[in-house]
Amino acid sequence: MSRILVIEDELSVRENILARLEAEGFDTLDAENGLKGYQMALAHKPDLIICDVMMPEMDSYGVLTMVRQNPLTASTPFIFLTAKADKLDVRQGMEMGADDYISKPFTRTELLGAIAARLQKQAFVAQQSEKKLAELRRSITDALPQELLLPLSEVLSFSKVLVGL
């Protein structure tokens, strides 16, 4: 079950999103402003963050910047949620590293579709990383015995020379 953090300052919108996500079987966390949201992200390491753009204490751009700078949360999928659907705002968010952008008002299908796409991509990236790590382990394991034998054979050669003297 994926854990989703919803950072939204409007209580009714936040509760609506949480209810939709919980009905779909997601584990949810919520915060009413960007600062608390970032703290929640660090404490609970969610699988995905949905964050309203305009909020008190820290807006979503600040949250995204801090999330991307922290190694614990840097790869967490991040979806902007906003009534500001201006092309420049969308572009700014995407250039900062947001993974998606949902405009208010949104439908259940739009919300769940964006979440599914981000979680699937995250799972694919994790799977590819695991494959590469397994290949690296295998190549190290294959190369290591040869590297260990080489110095040992040199020691044996020198010992034969010394014994022959």
XYZ file of C-alpha atoms in Angstrom:
165
model
C 0.000 0.000 0.000
C 1.483 3.329 -1.074
C 1.742 6.220 1.362
C 0.722 9.615 -0.016
C 1.341 12.953 1.670
C -1.227 15.648 0.867
C -0.098 19.216 1.606
C -3.087 21.559 1.233
C -4.084 24.608 3.249
C -7.823 24.455 2.447
C -9.313 21.985 4.905
C -12.277 20.979 2.717
C -10.064 20.294 -0.300
C -7.545 18.371 1.829
C -10.274 16.235 3.433
C -11.828 15.541 0.030
C -8.511 14.343 -1.396
C -7.761 12.248 1.676
C -11.194 10.595 1.523
C -10.729 9.755 -2.165
C -7.289 8.301 -1.584
C -8.310 6.285 1.469
C -11.287 4.881 -0.479
C -8.760 3.627 -3.043
C -6.700 1.908 -0.344
C -3.857 4.415 -0.022
C -2.219 5.158 3.301
C -2.464 8.937 3.721
C -0.699 11.705 5.593
C -1.645 15.368 5.540
C -0.332 18.801 6.394
C -1.954 22.234 6.286
C 1.100 24.176 5.120
C 4.380 23.704 3.297
C 6.647 23.761 6.327
C 4.667 21.074 8.165
C 4.414 19.129 4.917
C 8.164 19.106 4.452
C 8.634 17.980 8.057
C 6.088 15.192 7.478
C 7.937 14.133 4.321
C 11.188 13.805 6.262
C 9.582 11.965 9.161
C 7.429 9.525 7.169
C 9.125 9.250 3.744
C 5.930 9.019 1.655
C 5.833 7.268 -1.711
C 4.307 10.380 -3.318
C 3.607 14.008 -2.396
C 0.641 16.050 -3.600
C 1.173 19.709 -2.787
C -0.958 22.825 -3.289
C 1.027 25.641 -4.881
C -0.084 28.634 -2.813
C 0.128 28.051 0.946
C 1.131 29.855 4.112
C 4.587 29.538 5.696
C 6.136 27.846 2.651
C 4.685 27.533 -0.852
C 5.010 24.412 -2.966
C 8.081 25.739 -4.773
C 9.879 25.971 -1.429
C 8.678 22.507 -0.442
C 9.784 21.032 -3.766
C 13.194 22.691 -3.535
C 13.792 21.308 -0.048
C 12.438 17.855 -0.960
C 14.743 17.618 -3.985
C 17.783 18.799 -1.996
C 17.399 16.168 0.720
C 18.777 12.698 -0.175
C 16.027 11.035 1.888
C 13.257 12.550 -0.244
C 14.957 13.614 -3.492
C 13.399 10.902 -5.644
C 9.895 11.112 -4.160
C 7.331 11.800 -6.910
C 5.871 15.286 -6.467
C 2.561 16.490 -7.906
C 1.583 20.162 -7.870
C -2.079 20.881 -7.185
C -3.316 24.349 -8.016
C -5.969 26.706 -9.238
C -3.119 28.592 -10.947
C -3.048 26.809 -14.289
C -1.023 29.473 -16.088
C 1.449 28.001 -18.580
C 4.375 29.844 -16.965
C 3.493 28.468 -13.524
C 3.301 24.931 -14.900
C 6.621 25.372 -16.702
C 8.288 26.751 -13.555
C 7.094 23.787 -11.497
C 8.217 21.258 -14.070
C 11.637 22.894 -14.438
C 12.073 22.724 -10.668
C 11.539 18.961 -10.769
C 7.813 18.441 -10.240
C 6.560 15.216 -11.761
C 3.029 16.345 -12.583
C 0.615 19.238 -12.324
C -3.113 18.929 -11.550
C -5.370 21.949 -11.976
C -8.296 22.644 -9.651
C -11.046 21.703 -9.989
C -10.067 18.150 -10.853
C -11.926 14.884 -11.210
C -11.365 11.671 -9.311
C -10.109 10.126 -12.573
C -7.554 12.903 -13.110
C -6.251 12.623 -9.558
C -6.002 8.834 -9.536
C -4.556 8.753 -13.059
C -1.762 11.155 -12.129
C -1.005 9.187 -8.967
C -0.982 5.840 -10.787
C 1.334 7.177 -13.494
C 3.825 8.579 -10.982
C 3.820 5.462 -8.794
C 4.267 3.193 -11.826
C 7.179 5.283 -13.038
C 8.733 5.224 -9.573
C 8.352 1.437 -9.408
C 9.933 1.069 -12.862
C 12.900 3.254 -11.893
C 13.352 1.276 -8.666
C 13.202 -1.997 -10.602
C 15.817 -0.772 -13.097
C 18.058 0.386 -10.260
C 17.782 -3.032 -8.611
C 18.730 -4.735 -11.891
C 21.784 -2.507 -12.299
C 22.788 -3.102 -8.691
C 22.454 -6.875 -9.140
C 24.580 -6.706 -12.312
C 27.210 -4.666 -10.491
C 27.281 -7.155 -7.615
C 27.628 -10.026 -10.073
C 30.466 -8.345 -11.984
C 32.286 -7.498 -8.747
C 31.865 -11.076 -7.559
C 33.169 -12.425 -10.864
C 36.150 -10.042 -10.954
C 37.101 -10.183 -7.304
C 38.550 -13.729 -7.140
C 40.819 -13.025 -10.125
C 42.036 -9.784 -8.528
C 42.742 -11.607 -5.276
C 44.617 -14.447 -6.999
C 46.918 -12.155 -8.973
C 48.812 -10.739 -5.956
C 48.928 -14.209 -4.397
C 50.573 -15.709 -7.508
C 53.213 -12.981 -7.415
C 53.970 -13.753 -3.773
C 54.293 -17.448 -4.633
C 56.648 -16.654 -7.538
C 58.894 -14.572 -5.307
C 58.867 -17.239 -2.632
C 60.010 -19.831 -5.228
C 62.837 -17.537 -6.247
C 63.872 -17.114 -2.615
C 63.669 -20.851 -1.927
C 65.820 -21.544 -5.018
C 68.610 -19.298 -3.745
